[in-house]
Amino acid sequence: MRIALASDHGGYRLKEFVKSLLQSLGHEVLDFGTHSEESVDYPEYAAKVARAVARGEVDRGILCCGTGIGMSIVANRFPNIRATLCHDEYTARMSRLHNDSNVLCMGGRVLSPDKAEAIVKIWLTEKFEGGRHARRLSKLEEIEKAVCEEGGLDEAS
Ligand code: RB5
C-alpha cells in the first residue's frame, strides 16, 4: 500500500519506528514530518495526512502524537476520513472490521514499540466486514453531508 505518515514531537520516535516497519513490510511511505523532537503543533501534521487520504493520493494514513487523541480529532474533521485511535490488538482489529478505518492514530507516549508493531500489522491486514457496518458508515456519511453542506446542526440524528 501507499501510506502517508506524520507525527508531532510527541509521536516522532514512534513515527520513525513505524516508517521502518512499513518499509520492511514492502509498503510505500510518504513521510509528511515532523523530522525531529522539536515542539510543533499536531493539527498541521494531521491535516497533511488526512488531506492526502481524503483526496485519494494514498491508500491509508498513520498519525502519531503523544496520546494519539489530538491527531484523531483533527483527522476526523476531513471528509471520508475514518480515523481510529488504537491502543491494542483488539481496537486495531475492530477499527478495520467494523469501522473501515483509513487513518490509524497512535500515542507515542502510550505504546511500546512491540505493541505498536502488533497494532500496525493487524490494521494493515484485517478487512472491513461490510453488512450492517456498511449501513452504519453510510449513516455517518449522511450526517457529515447534513452538517457540512446543509448546516444541519438542528437535526436530532
Ligand atoms: C504534545 O505535548 C501533545 O499534546 C500532543 O502530542 C498530543 O498528545 C495531543 O493530543
mmCIF file of C-alpha atoms and ligand atoms in Angstrom:
data_model
loop_
_atom_site.group_PDB
_atom_site.id
_atom_site.type_symbol
_atom_site.label_atom_id
_atom_site.label_comp_id
_atom_site.label_asym_id
_atom_site.label_seq_id
_atom_site.Cartn_x
_atom_site.Cartn_y
_atom_site.Cartn_z
ATOM 1 C CA MET A 1 0.000 0.000 0.000
ATOM 2 C CA ARG A 2 0.882 3.654 -0.348
ATOM 3 C CA ILE A 3 0.744 5.068 3.168
ATOM 4 C CA ALA A 4 1.062 8.676 4.397
ATOM 5 C CA LEU A 5 2.699 9.093 7.771
ATOM 6 C CA ALA A 6 3.109 12.077 10.121
ATOM 7 C CA SER A 7 3.617 12.966 13.761
ATOM 8 C CA ASP A 8 4.232 15.846 16.109
ATOM 9 C CA HIS A 9 7.181 15.855 18.513
ATOM 10 C CA GLY A 10 5.307 13.597 20.982
ATOM 11 C CA GLY A 11 4.905 10.924 18.325
ATOM 12 C CA TYR A 12 8.167 11.467 16.442
ATOM 13 C CA ARG A 13 10.022 8.395 17.728
ATOM 14 C CA LEU A 14 7.026 6.173 17.150
ATOM 15 C CA LYS A 15 6.581 7.610 13.645
ATOM 16 C CA GLU A 16 10.208 6.767 12.805
ATOM 17 C CA PHE A 17 9.707 3.245 14.157
ATOM 18 C CA VAL A 18 6.514 2.795 12.121
ATOM 19 C CA LYS A 19 8.226 4.139 8.991
ATOM 20 C CA SER A 20 10.934 1.453 9.213
ATOM 21 C CA LEU A 21 8.328 -1.197 9.920
ATOM 22 C CA LEU A 22 6.185 -0.222 6.914
ATOM 23 C CA GLN A 23 9.201 -0.131 4.613
ATOM 24 C CA SER A 24 10.357 -3.545 5.834
ATOM 25 C CA LEU A 25 6.870 -4.871 5.009
ATOM 26 C CA GLY A 26 7.196 -3.517 1.447
ATOM 27 C CA HIS A 27 4.840 -0.534 1.672
ATOM 28 C CA GLU A 28 5.466 2.815 0.010
ATOM 29 C CA VAL A 29 5.725 5.513 2.702
ATOM 30 C CA LEU A 30 5.164 9.251 2.285
ATOM 31 C CA ASP A 31 6.605 10.949 5.377
ATOM 32 C CA PHE A 32 4.961 14.347 5.981
ATOM 33 C CA GLY A 33 7.090 15.058 9.072
ATOM 34 C CA THR A 34 7.814 16.190 11.658
ATOM 35 C CA HIS A 35 11.521 15.447 11.378
ATOM 36 C CA SER A 36 12.776 15.982 14.935
ATOM 37 C CA GLU A 37 11.631 16.141 18.558
ATOM 38 C CA GLU A 38 11.414 19.929 18.456
ATOM 39 C CA SER A 39 7.972 21.090 19.577
ATOM 40 C CA VAL A 40 5.415 21.546 16.772
ATOM 41 C CA ASP A 41 1.616 21.794 16.525
ATOM 42 C CA TYR A 42 -0.123 18.486 15.792
ATOM 43 C CA PRO A 43 -3.064 19.913 13.756
ATOM 44 C CA GLU A 44 -0.718 20.880 10.887
ATOM 45 C CA TYR A 45 0.641 17.352 10.578
ATOM 46 C CA ALA A 46 -2.680 15.587 10.988
ATOM 47 C CA ALA A 47 -4.146 17.786 8.246
ATOM 48 C CA LYS A 48 -1.406 16.859 5.764
ATOM 49 C CA VAL A 49 -2.116 13.141 6.099
ATOM 50 C CA ALA A 50 -5.918 13.458 6.295
ATOM 51 C CA ARG A 51 -5.945 15.617 3.165
ATOM 52 C CA ALA A 52 -3.824 13.083 1.240
ATOM 53 C CA VAL A 53 -6.140 10.222 2.245
ATOM 54 C CA ALA A 54 -9.315 12.240 1.549
ATOM 55 C CA ARG A 55 -8.022 13.168 -1.915
ATOM 56 C CA GLY A 56 -7.162 9.551 -2.709
ATOM 57 C CA GLU A 57 -3.475 10.321 -3.125
ATOM 58 C CA VAL A 58 -2.608 7.487 -0.736
ATOM 59 C CA ASP A 59 -4.402 4.321 0.361
ATOM 60 C CA ARG A 60 -4.177 4.933 4.101
ATOM 61 C CA GLY A 61 -2.636 7.221 6.717
ATOM 62 C CA ILE A 62 -0.929 6.760 10.071
ATOM 63 C CA LEU A 63 -0.639 9.576 12.644
ATOM 64 C CA CYS A 64 1.314 9.645 15.899
ATOM 65 C CA CYS A 65 1.253 12.242 18.666
ATOM 66 C CA GLY A 66 1.767 11.935 22.420
ATOM 67 C CA THR A 67 -1.595 10.283 23.050
ATOM 68 C CA GLY A 68 -2.983 9.909 19.516
ATOM 69 C CA ILE A 69 -6.004 11.935 20.659
ATOM 70 C CA GLY A 70 -5.205 15.270 19.006
ATOM 71 C CA MET A 71 -4.354 13.589 15.712
ATOM 72 C CA SER A 72 -7.645 11.697 15.663
ATOM 73 C CA ILE A 73 -9.688 14.801 16.471
ATOM 74 C CA VAL A 74 -8.140 16.700 13.558
ATOM 75 C CA ALA A 75 -8.210 13.875 11.009
ATOM 76 C CA ASN A 76 -11.902 13.146 11.615
ATOM 77 C CA ARG A 77 -12.803 16.690 10.552
ATOM 78 C CA PHE A 78 -11.947 15.780 6.960
ATOM 79 C CA PRO A 79 -14.498 14.216 4.602
ATOM 80 C CA ASN A 80 -14.303 10.451 4.103
ATOM 81 C CA ILE A 81 -11.819 10.075 6.938
ATOM 82 C CA ARG A 82 -12.404 7.361 9.497
ATOM 83 C CA ALA A 83 -9.522 7.933 11.882
ATOM 84 C CA THR A 84 -9.306 5.482 14.760
ATOM 85 C CA LEU A 85 -7.243 5.797 17.916
ATOM 86 C CA CYS A 86 -5.991 2.301 18.700
ATOM 87 C CA HIS A 87 -4.335 1.184 21.924
ATOM 88 C CA ASP A 88 -4.122 -2.565 21.478
ATOM 89 C CA GLU A 89 -4.697 -5.510 19.154
ATOM 90 C CA TYR A 90 -8.445 -5.587 19.833
ATOM 91 C CA THR A 91 -9.108 -1.934 18.975
ATOM 92 C CA ALA A 92 -6.888 -2.241 15.892
ATOM 93 C CA ARG A 93 -8.813 -5.278 14.657
ATOM 94 C CA MET A 94 -12.241 -3.773 15.356
ATOM 95 C CA SER A 95 -11.278 -0.484 13.721
ATOM 96 C CA ARG A 96 -10.899 -2.362 10.439
ATOM 97 C CA LEU A 97 -13.695 -4.955 10.771
ATOM 98 C CA HIS A 98 -16.392 -2.545 11.944
ATOM 99 C CA ASN A 99 -15.213 0.999 11.131
ATOM 100 C CA ASP A 100 -13.250 0.509 7.890
ATOM 101 C CA SER A 101 -10.540 2.685 9.403
ATOM 102 C CA ASN A 102 -8.460 4.533 6.833
ATOM 103 C CA VAL A 103 -6.295 6.515 9.276
ATOM 104 C CA LEU A 104 -4.628 4.854 12.266
ATOM 105 C CA CYS A 105 -3.781 7.118 15.235
ATOM 106 C CA MET A 106 -1.408 6.031 17.989
ATOM 107 C CA GLY A 107 0.162 7.558 21.069
ATOM 108 C CA GLY A 108 3.930 7.653 21.246
ATOM 109 C CA ARG A 109 3.741 8.219 24.997
ATOM 110 C CA VAL A 110 1.299 5.351 25.417
ATOM 111 C CA LEU A 111 2.579 2.435 23.358
ATOM 112 C CA SER A 112 5.694 0.295 23.476
ATOM 113 C CA PRO A 113 7.314 -0.450 20.098
ATOM 114 C CA ASP A 114 6.183 -4.085 20.336
ATOM 115 C CA LYS A 115 2.576 -3.083 20.948
ATOM 116 C CA ALA A 116 2.680 -0.527 18.125
ATOM 117 C CA GLU A 117 4.080 -3.129 15.741
ATOM 118 C CA ALA A 118 1.286 -5.553 16.601
ATOM 119 C CA ILE A 119 -1.336 -2.813 16.103
ATOM 120 C CA VAL A 120 0.062 -1.727 12.731
ATOM 121 C CA LYS A 121 0.301 -5.288 11.379
ATOM 122 C CA ILE A 122 -3.298 -6.068 12.337
ATOM 123 C CA TRP A 123 -4.591 -2.751 10.991
ATOM 124 C CA LEU A 124 -2.852 -3.352 7.653
ATOM 125 C CA THR A 125 -4.216 -6.843 7.133
ATOM 126 C CA GLU A 126 -7.728 -7.018 8.599
ATOM 127 C CA LYS A 127 -10.637 -6.464 6.198
ATOM 128 C CA PHE A 128 -13.852 -4.457 6.616
ATOM 129 C CA GLU A 129 -16.777 -6.805 7.282
ATOM 130 C CA GLY A 130 -19.405 -4.717 5.445
ATOM 131 C CA GLY A 131 -23.045 -5.718 6.044
ATOM 132 C CA ARG A 132 -24.601 -3.851 8.967
ATOM 133 C CA HIS A 133 -21.358 -1.947 9.422
ATOM 134 C CA ALA A 134 -21.595 -0.580 5.864
ATOM 135 C CA ARG A 135 -25.113 0.658 6.691
ATOM 136 C CA ARG A 136 -23.738 2.446 9.732
ATOM 137 C CA LEU A 137 -20.939 4.046 7.729
ATOM 138 C CA SER A 138 -23.433 5.300 5.165
ATOM 139 C CA LYS A 139 -25.353 6.956 8.027
ATOM 140 C CA LEU A 140 -22.127 8.567 9.091
ATOM 141 C CA GLU A 141 -21.758 9.984 5.577
ATOM 142 C CA GLU A 142 -25.349 11.280 5.672
ATOM 143 C CA ILE A 143 -24.647 13.088 8.947
ATOM 144 C CA GLU A 144 -21.426 14.559 7.562
ATOM 145 C CA LYS A 145 -23.274 15.795 4.465
ATOM 146 C CA ALA A 146 -26.073 17.360 6.507
ATOM 147 C CA VAL A 147 -23.691 19.108 8.884
ATOM 148 C CA CYS A 148 -21.210 20.321 6.262
ATOM 149 C CA GLU A 149 -23.385 21.158 3.281
ATOM 150 C CA GLU A 150 -26.827 21.880 4.695
ATOM 151 C CA GLY A 151 -25.973 23.439 8.030
ATOM 152 C CA GLY A 152 -27.765 20.542 9.697
ATOM 153 C CA LEU A 153 -26.876 21.309 13.278
ATOM 154 C CA ASP A 154 -30.595 21.302 14.235
ATOM 155 C CA GLU A 155 -31.082 17.650 13.271
ATOM 156 C CA ALA A 156 -31.528 15.297 16.200
ATOM 157 C CA SER A 157 -29.895 12.372 14.361
HETATM 158 C C1 RB5 B 1 2.039 17.476 22.811
HETATM 159 O O1 RB5 B 1 2.573 17.783 24.063
HETATM 160 C C2 RB5 B 1 0.757 16.656 22.976
HETATM 161 O O2 RB5 B 1 -0.262 17.467 23.445
HETATM 162 C C3 RB5 B 1 0.385 16.010 21.665
HETATM 163 O O3 RB5 B 1 1.421 15.191 21.238
HETATM 164 C C4 RB5 B 1 -0.840 15.127 21.666
HETATM 165 O O4 RB5 B 1 -0.782 14.181 22.682
HETATM 166 C C5 RB5 B 1 -2.129 15.826 21.597
HETATM 167 O O5 RB5 B 1 -3.204 15.208 21.575
#
